[in-house]
PDB file of C-alpha atoms in Angstrom:
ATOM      1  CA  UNK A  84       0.719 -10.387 -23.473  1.00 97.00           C
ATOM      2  CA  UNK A  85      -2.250  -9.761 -26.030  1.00 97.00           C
ATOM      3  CA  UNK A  86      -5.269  -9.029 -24.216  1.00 95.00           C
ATOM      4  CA  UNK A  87      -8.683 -10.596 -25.449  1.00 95.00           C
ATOM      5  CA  UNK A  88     -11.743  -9.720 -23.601  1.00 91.00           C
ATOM      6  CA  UNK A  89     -14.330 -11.542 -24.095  1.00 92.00           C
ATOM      7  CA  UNK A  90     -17.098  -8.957 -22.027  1.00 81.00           C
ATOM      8  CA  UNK A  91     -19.591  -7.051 -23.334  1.00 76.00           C
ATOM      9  CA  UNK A  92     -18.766  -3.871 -20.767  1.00 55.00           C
ATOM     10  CA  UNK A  93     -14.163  -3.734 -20.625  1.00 52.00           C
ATOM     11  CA  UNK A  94     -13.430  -0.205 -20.545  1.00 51.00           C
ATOM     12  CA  UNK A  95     -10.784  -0.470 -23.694  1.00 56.00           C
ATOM     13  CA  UNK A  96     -12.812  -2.408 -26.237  1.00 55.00           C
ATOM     14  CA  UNK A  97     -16.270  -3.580 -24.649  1.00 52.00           C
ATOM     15  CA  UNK A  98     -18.299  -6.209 -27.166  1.00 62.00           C
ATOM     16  CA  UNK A  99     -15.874  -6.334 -29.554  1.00 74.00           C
ATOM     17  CA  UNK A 100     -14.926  -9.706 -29.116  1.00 71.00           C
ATOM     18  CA  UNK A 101     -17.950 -11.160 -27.145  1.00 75.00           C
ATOM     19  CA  UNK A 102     -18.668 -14.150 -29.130  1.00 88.00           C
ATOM     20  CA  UNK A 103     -16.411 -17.016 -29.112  1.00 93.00           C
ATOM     21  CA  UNK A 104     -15.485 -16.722 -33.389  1.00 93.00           C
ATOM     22  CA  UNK A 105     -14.438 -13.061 -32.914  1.00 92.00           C
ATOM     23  CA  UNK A 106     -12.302 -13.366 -29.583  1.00 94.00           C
ATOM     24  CA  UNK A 107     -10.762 -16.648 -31.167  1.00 96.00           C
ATOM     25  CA  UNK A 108      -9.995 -14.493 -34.135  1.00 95.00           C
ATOM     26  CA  UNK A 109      -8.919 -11.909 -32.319  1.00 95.00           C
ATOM     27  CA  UNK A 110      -6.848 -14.148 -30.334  1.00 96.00           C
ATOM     28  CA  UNK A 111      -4.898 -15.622 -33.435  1.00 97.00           C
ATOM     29  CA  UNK A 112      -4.540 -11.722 -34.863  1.00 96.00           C
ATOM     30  CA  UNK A 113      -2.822 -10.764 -31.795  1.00 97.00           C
ATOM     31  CA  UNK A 114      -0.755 -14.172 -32.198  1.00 98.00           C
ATOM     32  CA  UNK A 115       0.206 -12.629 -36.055  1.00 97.00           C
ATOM     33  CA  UNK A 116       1.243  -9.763 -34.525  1.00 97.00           C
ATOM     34  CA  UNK A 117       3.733 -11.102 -32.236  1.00 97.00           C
ATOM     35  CA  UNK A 118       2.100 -11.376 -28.860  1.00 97.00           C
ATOM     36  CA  UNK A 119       3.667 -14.826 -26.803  1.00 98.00           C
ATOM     37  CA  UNK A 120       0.800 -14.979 -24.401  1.00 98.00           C
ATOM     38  CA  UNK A 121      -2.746 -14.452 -24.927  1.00 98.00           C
ATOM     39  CA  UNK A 122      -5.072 -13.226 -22.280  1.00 97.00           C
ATOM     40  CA  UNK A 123      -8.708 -14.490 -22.037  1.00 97.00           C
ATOM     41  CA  UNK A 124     -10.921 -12.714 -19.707  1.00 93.00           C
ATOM     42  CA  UNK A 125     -14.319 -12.905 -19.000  1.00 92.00           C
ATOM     43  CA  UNK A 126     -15.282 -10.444 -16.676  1.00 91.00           C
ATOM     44  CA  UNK A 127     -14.891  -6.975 -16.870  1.00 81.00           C
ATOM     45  CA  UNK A 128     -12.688  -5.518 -13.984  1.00 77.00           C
ATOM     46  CA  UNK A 129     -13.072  -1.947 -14.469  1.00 71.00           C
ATOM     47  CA  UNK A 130     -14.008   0.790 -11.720  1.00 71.00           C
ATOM     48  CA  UNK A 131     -17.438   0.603 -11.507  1.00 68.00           C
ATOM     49  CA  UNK A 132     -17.893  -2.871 -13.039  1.00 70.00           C
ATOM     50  CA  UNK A 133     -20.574  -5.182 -11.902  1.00 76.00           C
ATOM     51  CA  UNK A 134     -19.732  -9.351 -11.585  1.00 84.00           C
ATOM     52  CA  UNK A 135     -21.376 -11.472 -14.089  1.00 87.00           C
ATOM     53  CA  UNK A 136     -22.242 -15.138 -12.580  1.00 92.00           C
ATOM     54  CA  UNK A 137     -19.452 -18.077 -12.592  1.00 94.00           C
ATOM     55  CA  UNK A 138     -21.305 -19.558 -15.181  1.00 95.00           C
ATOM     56  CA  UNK A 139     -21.424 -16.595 -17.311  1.00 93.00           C
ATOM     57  CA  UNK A 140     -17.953 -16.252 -17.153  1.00 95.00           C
ATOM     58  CA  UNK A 141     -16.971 -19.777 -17.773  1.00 96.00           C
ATOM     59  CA  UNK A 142     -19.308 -19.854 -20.750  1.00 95.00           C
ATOM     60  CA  UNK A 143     -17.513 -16.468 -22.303  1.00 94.00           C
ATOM     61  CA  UNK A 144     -13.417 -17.842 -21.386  1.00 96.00           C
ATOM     62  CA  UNK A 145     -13.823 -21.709 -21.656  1.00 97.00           C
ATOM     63  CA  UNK A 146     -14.482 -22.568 -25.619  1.00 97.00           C
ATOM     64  CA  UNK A 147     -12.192 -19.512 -26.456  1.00 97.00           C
ATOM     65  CA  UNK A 148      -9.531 -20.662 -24.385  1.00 98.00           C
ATOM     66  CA  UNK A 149      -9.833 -24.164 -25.864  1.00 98.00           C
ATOM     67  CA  UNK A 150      -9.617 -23.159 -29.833  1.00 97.00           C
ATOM     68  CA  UNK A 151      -6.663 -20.959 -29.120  1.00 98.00           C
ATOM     69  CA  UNK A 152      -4.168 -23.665 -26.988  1.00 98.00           C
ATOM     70  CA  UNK A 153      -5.378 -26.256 -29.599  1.00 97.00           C
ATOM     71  CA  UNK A 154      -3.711 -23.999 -32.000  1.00 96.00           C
ATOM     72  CA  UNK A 155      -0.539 -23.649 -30.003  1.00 97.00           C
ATOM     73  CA  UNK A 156      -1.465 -20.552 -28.379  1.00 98.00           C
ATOM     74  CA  UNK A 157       0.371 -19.662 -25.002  1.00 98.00           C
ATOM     75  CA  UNK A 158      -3.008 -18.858 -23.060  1.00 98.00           C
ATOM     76  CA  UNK A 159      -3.228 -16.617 -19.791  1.00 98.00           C
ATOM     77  CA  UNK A 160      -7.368 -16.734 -18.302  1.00 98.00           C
ATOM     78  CA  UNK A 161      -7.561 -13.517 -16.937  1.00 96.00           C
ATOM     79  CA  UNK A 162      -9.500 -14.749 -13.825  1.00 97.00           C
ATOM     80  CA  UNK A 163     -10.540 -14.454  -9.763  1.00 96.00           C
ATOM     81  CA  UNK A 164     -12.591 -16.983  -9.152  1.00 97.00           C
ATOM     82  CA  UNK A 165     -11.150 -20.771  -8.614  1.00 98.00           C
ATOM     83  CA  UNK A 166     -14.068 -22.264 -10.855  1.00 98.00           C
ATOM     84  CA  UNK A 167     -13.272 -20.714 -14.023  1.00 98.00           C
ATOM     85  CA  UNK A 168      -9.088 -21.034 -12.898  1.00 98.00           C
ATOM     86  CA  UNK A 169      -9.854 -24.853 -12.825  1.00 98.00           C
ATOM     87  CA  UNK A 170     -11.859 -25.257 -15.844  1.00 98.00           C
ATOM     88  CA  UNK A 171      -9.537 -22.850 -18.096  1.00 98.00           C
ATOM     89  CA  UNK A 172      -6.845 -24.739 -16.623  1.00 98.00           C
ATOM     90  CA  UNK A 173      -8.264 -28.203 -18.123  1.00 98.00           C
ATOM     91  CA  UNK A 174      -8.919 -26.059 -21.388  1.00 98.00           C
ATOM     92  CA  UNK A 175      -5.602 -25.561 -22.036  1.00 98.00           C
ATOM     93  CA  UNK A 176      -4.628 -22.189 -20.200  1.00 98.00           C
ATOM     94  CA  UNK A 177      -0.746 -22.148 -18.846  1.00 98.00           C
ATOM     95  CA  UNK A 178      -1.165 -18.941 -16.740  1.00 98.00           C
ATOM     96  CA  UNK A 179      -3.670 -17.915 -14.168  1.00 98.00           C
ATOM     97  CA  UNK A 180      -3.478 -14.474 -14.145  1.00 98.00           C
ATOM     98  CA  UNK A 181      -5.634 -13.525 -10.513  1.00 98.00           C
ATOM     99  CA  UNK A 182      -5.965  -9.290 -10.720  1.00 95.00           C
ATOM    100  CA  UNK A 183      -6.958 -10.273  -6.585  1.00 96.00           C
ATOM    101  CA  UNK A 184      -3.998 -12.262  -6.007  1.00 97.00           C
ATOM    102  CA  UNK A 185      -5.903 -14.852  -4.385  1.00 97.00           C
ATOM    103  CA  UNK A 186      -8.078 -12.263  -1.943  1.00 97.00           C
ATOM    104  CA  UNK A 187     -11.148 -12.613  -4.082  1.00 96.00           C
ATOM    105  CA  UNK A 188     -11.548 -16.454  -4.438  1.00 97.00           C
ATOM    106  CA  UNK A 189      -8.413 -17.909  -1.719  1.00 98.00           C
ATOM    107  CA  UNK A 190      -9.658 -21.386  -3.541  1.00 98.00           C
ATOM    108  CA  UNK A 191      -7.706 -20.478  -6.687  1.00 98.00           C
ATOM    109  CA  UNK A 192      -4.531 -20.635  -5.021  1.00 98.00           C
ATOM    110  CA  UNK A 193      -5.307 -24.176  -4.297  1.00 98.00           C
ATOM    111  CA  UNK A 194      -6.180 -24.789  -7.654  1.00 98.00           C
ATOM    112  CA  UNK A 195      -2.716 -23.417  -9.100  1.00 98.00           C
ATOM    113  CA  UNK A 196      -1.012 -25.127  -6.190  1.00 98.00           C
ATOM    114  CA  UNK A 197      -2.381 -28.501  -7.913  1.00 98.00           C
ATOM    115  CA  UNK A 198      -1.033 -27.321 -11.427  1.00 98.00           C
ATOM    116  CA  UNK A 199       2.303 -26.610 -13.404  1.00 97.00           C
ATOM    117  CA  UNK A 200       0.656 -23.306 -14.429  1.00 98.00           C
ATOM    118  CA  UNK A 201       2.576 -19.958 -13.705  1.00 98.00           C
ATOM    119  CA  UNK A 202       0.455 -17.832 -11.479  1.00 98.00           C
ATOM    120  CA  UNK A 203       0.611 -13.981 -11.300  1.00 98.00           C
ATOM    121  CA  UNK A 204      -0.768 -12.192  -8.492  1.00 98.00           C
ATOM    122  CA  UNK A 205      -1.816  -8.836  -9.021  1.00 98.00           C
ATOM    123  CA  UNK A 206      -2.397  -6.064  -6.238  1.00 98.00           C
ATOM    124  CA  UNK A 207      -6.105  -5.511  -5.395  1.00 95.00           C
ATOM    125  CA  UNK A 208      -7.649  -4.059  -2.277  1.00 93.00           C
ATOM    126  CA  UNK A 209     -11.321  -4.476  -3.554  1.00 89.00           C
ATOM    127  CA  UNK A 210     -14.234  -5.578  -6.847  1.00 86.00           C
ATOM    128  CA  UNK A 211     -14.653  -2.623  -9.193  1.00 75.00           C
ATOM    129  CA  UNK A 212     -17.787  -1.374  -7.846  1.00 78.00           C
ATOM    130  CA  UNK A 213     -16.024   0.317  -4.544  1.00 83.00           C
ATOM    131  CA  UNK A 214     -12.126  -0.346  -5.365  1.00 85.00           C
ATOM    132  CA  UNK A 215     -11.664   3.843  -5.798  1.00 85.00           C
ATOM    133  CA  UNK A 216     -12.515   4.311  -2.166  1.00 86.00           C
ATOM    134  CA  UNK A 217      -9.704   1.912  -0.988  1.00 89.00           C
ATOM    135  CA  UNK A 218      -7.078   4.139  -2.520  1.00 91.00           C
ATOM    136  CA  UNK A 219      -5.845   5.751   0.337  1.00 95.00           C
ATOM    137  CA  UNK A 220      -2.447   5.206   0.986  1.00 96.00           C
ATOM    138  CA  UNK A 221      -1.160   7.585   4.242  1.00 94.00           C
ATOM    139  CA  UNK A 222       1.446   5.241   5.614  1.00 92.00           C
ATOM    140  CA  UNK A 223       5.049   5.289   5.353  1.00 95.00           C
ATOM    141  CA  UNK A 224       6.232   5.124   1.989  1.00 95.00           C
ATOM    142  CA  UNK A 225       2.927   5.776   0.647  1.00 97.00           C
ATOM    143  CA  UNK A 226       1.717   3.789  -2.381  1.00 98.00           C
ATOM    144  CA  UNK A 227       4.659   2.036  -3.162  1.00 98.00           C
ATOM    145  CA  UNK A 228       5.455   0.619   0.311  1.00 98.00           C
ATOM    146  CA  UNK A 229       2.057  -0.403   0.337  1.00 98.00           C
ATOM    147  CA  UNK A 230       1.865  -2.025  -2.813  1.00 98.00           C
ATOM    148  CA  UNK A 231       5.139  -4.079  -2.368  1.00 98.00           C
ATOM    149  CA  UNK A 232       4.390  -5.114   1.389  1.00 98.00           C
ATOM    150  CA  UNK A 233       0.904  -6.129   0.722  1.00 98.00           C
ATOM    151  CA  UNK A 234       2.144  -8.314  -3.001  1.00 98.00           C
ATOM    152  CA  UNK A 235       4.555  -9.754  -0.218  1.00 98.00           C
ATOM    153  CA  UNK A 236       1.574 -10.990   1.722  1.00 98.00           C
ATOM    154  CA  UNK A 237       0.094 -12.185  -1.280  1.00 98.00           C
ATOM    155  CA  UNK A 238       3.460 -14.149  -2.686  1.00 98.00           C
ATOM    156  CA  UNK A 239       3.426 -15.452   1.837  1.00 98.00           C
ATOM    157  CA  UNK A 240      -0.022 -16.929   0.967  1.00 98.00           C
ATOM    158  CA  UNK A 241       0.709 -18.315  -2.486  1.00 98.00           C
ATOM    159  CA  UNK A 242       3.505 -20.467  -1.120  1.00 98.00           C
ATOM    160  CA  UNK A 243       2.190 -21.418   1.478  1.00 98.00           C
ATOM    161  CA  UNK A 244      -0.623 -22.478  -0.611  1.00 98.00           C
ATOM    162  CA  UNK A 245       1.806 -24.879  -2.722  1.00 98.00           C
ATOM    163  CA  UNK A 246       2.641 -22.550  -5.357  1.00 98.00           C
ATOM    164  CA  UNK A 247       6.577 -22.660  -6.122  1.00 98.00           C
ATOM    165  CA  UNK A 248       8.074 -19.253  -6.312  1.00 98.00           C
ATOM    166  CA  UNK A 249       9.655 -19.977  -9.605  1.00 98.00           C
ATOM    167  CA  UNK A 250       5.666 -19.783 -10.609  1.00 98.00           C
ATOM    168  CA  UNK A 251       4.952 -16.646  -9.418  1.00 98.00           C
ATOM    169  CA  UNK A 252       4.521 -13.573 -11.107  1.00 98.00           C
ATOM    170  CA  UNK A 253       3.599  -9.962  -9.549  1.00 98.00           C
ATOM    171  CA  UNK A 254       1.446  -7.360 -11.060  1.00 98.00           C
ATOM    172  CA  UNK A 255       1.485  -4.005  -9.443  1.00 98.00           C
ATOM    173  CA  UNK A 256      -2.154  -3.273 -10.424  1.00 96.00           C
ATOM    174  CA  UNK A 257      -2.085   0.226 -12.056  1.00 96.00           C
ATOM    175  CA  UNK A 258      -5.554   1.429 -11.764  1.00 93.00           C
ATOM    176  CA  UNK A 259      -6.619  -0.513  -9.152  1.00 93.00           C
ATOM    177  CA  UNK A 260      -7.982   1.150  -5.979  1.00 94.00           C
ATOM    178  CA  UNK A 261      -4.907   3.620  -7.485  1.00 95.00           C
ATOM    179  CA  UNK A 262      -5.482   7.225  -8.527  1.00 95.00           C
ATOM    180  CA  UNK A 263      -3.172   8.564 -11.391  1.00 95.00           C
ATOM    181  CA  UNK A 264      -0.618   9.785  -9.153  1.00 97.00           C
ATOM    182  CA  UNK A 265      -0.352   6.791  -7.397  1.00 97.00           C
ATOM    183  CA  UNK A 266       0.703   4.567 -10.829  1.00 97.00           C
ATOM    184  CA  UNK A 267       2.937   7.334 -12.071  1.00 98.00           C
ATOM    185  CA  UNK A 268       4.972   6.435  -8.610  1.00 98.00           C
ATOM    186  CA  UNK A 269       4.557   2.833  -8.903  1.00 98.00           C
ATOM    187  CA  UNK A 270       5.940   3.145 -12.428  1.00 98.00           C
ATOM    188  CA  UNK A 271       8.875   5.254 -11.070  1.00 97.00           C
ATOM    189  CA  UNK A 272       9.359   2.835  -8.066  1.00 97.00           C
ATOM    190  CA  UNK A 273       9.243  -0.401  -9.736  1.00 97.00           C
ATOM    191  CA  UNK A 274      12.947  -1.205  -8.578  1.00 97.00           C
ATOM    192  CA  UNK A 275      11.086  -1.659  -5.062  1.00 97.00           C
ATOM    193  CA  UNK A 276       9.270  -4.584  -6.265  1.00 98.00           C
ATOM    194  CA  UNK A 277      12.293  -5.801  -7.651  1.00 97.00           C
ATOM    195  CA  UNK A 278      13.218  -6.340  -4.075  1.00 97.00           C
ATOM    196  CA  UNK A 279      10.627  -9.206  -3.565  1.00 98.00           C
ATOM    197  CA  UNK A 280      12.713 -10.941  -6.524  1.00 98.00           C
ATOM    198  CA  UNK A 281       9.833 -12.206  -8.801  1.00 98.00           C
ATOM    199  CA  UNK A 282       9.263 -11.476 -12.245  1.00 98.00           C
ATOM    200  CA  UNK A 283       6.847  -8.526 -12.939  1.00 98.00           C
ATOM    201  CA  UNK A 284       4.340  -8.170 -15.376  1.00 98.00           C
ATOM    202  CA  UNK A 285       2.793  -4.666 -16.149  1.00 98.00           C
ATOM    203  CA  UNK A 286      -0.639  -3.297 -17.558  1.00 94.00           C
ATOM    204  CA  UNK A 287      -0.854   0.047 -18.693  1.00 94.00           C
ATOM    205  CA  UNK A 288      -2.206  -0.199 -22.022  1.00 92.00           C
ATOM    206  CA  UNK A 289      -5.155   2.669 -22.709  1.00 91.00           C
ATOM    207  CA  UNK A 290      -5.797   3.112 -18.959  1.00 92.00           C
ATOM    208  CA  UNK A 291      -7.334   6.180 -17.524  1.00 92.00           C
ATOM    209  CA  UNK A 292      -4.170   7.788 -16.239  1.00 94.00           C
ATOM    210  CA  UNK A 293      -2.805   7.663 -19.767  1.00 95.00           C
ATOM    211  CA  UNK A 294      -5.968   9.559 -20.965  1.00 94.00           C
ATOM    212  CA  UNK A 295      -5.577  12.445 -18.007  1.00 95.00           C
ATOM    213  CA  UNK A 296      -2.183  12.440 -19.017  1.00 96.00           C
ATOM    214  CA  UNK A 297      -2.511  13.348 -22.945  1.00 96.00           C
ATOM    215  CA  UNK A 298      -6.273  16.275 -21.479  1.00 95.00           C
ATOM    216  CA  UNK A 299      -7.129  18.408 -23.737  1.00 95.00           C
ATOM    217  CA  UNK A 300      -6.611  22.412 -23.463  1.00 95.00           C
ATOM    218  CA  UNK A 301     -10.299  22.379 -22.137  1.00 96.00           C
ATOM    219  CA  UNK A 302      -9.310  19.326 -19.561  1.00 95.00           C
ATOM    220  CA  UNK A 303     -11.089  16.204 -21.544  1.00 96.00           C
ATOM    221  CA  UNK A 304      -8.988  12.953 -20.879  1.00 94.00           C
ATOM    222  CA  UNK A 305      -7.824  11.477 -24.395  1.00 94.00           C
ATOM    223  CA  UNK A 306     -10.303   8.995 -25.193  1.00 92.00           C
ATOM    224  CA  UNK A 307      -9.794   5.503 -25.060  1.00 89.00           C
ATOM    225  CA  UNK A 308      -9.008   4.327 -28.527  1.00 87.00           C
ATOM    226  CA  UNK A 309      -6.283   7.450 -28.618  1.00 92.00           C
ATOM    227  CA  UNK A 310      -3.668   6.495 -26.323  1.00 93.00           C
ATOM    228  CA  UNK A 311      -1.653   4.291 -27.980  1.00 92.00           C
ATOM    229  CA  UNK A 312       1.397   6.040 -28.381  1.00 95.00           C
ATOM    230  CA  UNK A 313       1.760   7.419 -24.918  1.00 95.00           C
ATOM    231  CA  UNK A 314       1.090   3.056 -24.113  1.00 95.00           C
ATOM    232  CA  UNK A 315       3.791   2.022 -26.643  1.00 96.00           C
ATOM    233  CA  UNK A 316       6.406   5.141 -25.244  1.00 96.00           C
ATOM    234  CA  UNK A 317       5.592   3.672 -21.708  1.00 96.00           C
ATOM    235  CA  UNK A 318       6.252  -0.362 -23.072  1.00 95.00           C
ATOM    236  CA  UNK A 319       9.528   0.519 -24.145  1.00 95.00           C
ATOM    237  CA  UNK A 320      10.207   2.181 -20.470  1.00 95.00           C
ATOM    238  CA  UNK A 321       9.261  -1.192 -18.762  1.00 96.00           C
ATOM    239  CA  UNK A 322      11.334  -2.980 -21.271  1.00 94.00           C
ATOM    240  CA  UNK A 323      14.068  -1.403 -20.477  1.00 93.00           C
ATOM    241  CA  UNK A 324      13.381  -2.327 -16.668  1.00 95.00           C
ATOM    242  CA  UNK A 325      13.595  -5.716 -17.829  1.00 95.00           C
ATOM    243  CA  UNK A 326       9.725  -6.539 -16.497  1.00 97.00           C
ATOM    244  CA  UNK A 327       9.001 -10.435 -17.542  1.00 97.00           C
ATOM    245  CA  UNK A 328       5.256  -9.314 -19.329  1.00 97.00           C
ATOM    246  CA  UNK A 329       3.900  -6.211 -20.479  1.00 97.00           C
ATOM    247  CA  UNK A 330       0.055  -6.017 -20.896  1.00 96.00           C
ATOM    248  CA  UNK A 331      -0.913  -4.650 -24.316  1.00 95.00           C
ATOM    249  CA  UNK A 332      -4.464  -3.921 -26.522  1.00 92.00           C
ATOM    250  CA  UNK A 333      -2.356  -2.969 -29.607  1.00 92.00           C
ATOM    251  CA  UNK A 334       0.456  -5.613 -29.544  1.00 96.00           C
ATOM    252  CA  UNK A 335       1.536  -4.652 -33.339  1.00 96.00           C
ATOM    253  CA  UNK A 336       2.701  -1.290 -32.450  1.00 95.00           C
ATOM    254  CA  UNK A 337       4.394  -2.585 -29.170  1.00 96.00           C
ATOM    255  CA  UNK A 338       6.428  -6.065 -30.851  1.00 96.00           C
ATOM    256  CA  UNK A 339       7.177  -2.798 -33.834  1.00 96.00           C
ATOM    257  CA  UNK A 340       8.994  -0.616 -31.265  1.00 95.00           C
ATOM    258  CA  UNK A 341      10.251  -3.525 -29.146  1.00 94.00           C
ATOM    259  CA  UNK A 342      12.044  -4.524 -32.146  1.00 95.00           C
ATOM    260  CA  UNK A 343      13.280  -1.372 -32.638  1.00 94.00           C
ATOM    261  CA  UNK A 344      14.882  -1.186 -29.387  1.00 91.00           C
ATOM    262  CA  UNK A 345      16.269  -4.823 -29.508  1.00 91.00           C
ATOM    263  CA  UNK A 346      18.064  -3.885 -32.676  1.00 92.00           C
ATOM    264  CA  UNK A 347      19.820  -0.500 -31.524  1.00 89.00           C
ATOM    265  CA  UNK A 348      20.739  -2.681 -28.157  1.00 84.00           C
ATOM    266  CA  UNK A 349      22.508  -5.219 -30.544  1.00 82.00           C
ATOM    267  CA  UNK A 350      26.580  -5.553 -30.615  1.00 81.00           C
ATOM    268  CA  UNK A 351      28.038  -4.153 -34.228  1.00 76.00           C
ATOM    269  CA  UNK A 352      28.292  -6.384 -36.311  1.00 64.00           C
ATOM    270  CA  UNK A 353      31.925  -5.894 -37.897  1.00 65.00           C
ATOM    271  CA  UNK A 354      30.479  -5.303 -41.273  1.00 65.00           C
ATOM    272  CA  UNK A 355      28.941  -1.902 -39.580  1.00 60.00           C
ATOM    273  CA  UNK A 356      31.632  -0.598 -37.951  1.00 56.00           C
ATOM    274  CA  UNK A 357      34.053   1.959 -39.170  1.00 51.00           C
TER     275      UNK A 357
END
């Protein structure tokens, strides 16, 4: 899943593609590069982040979304509010990909229910401008037991919504109301969302963790546009889990080393053995 953001304030890449020609392009680079989905989001979800209006949003996702599935494109709208779910829907989008699993907007499961479109429902606790204060997680199991029986909750509400579970998707939400510690255990753990027995897609790609991860001597985090490789090393991890969608910026150097691995998994061929 090739991520296009189509914000003027994303933490990874921010105004890049804020105009409809340069996200489309973007869109159809990503395509080149091997992505199968493409994400369209227009509104900025990191910690600290500030809600534009609906209309805003729909005006930044909408003609994007359209160009690309006219061109074949498999299109995700990276979205929480029903609105811009409905209206990306009629553009063309086949995925509604909710970071708030329906607790931000409960409308949009509604609005999926009343679709074909695969839904993914991604743990959330709270909007970027106070989700760091909900990451407290001090019952049993800690974060992971949290973050699989609240998803649960979320896939309970989704059904009951209308939503066939053969359409859902969960995201574990790395960086969401999460400190670093508590997506290094949710990456260790993530046989105990297996157990809810959905697909799972994963976004890790340049994320703050990654960046405390790689400090400096003097304690800097590794800036942004400099974690790639620790992002690839950690694709080919969740590939190997066998998670339905990995998240990416870069998805060049990810389809590169998930070829890679797809080749040394392969049976000999006779002509290379002996």
């Amino acid at each position: 899943m090739g991520v296009v953001n189509v914000t003027p304030d994303s933490f990874s890449d921010g105004g890049q593609w804020a105009d409809t020609a340069s996200a489309v392009a973007r869109g159809g680079r990503l395509l080149a590069d091997g992505a199968d989905i493409i994400d369209v989001g227009g509104e900025s979800t990191r910690p600290g982040a500030t809600r534009p209006l609906a209309a805003e949003e729909l005006g930044r996702v909408v003609p994007v979304i359209e160009q690309l599935a006219a061109g074949g494109a498999v299109v995700s709208v990276d979205t929480m509010r029903a609105e811009v779910a409905r209206a990306a829907l009629a553009a063309g989008a086949r995925i509604v990909n909710d970071v708030s699993g329906g607790l931000a907007d409960p409308a949009i499961l509604g609005v999926v229910a009343d679709s074909d479109a695969t839904y993914v429902a991604m743990h959330w606790r709270a909007h970027g401008d106070r989700m760091q204060q909900h990451a407290v997680y001090d019952g049993p199991g800690g974060v992971v037991a949290a973050v699989r029986d609240e998803l649960a909750a979320r896939v309970e509400a989704a059904v009951a919504a209308g939503i066939g579970r053969e359409r859902l998707v969960l995201d574990p939400g790395l960086g969401f109301a999460k400190t670093a510690s508590h997506n290094w255990a949710l990456l260790r753990h993530l046989d105990a969302l297996d157990e809810l027995g959905l697909p799972l897609l994963v976004g890790a790609s340049r994320k703050s963790f990654l960046g405390t991860l790689l400090a400096g001597p003097d304690g800097t985090p590794r800036a942004v546009d400099d974690r790639e490789h620790a992002g690839v090393a950690l694709s080919m991890l969740l590939a190997q889990h066998g998670v339905w969608g990995i998240r990416v910026h870069d998805v060049r150097a990810t389809a590169d080393a998930l070829a890679v691995w797809e080749a040394m998994a392969e049976p000999d061929r006779p002509e290379e053995q002996g």
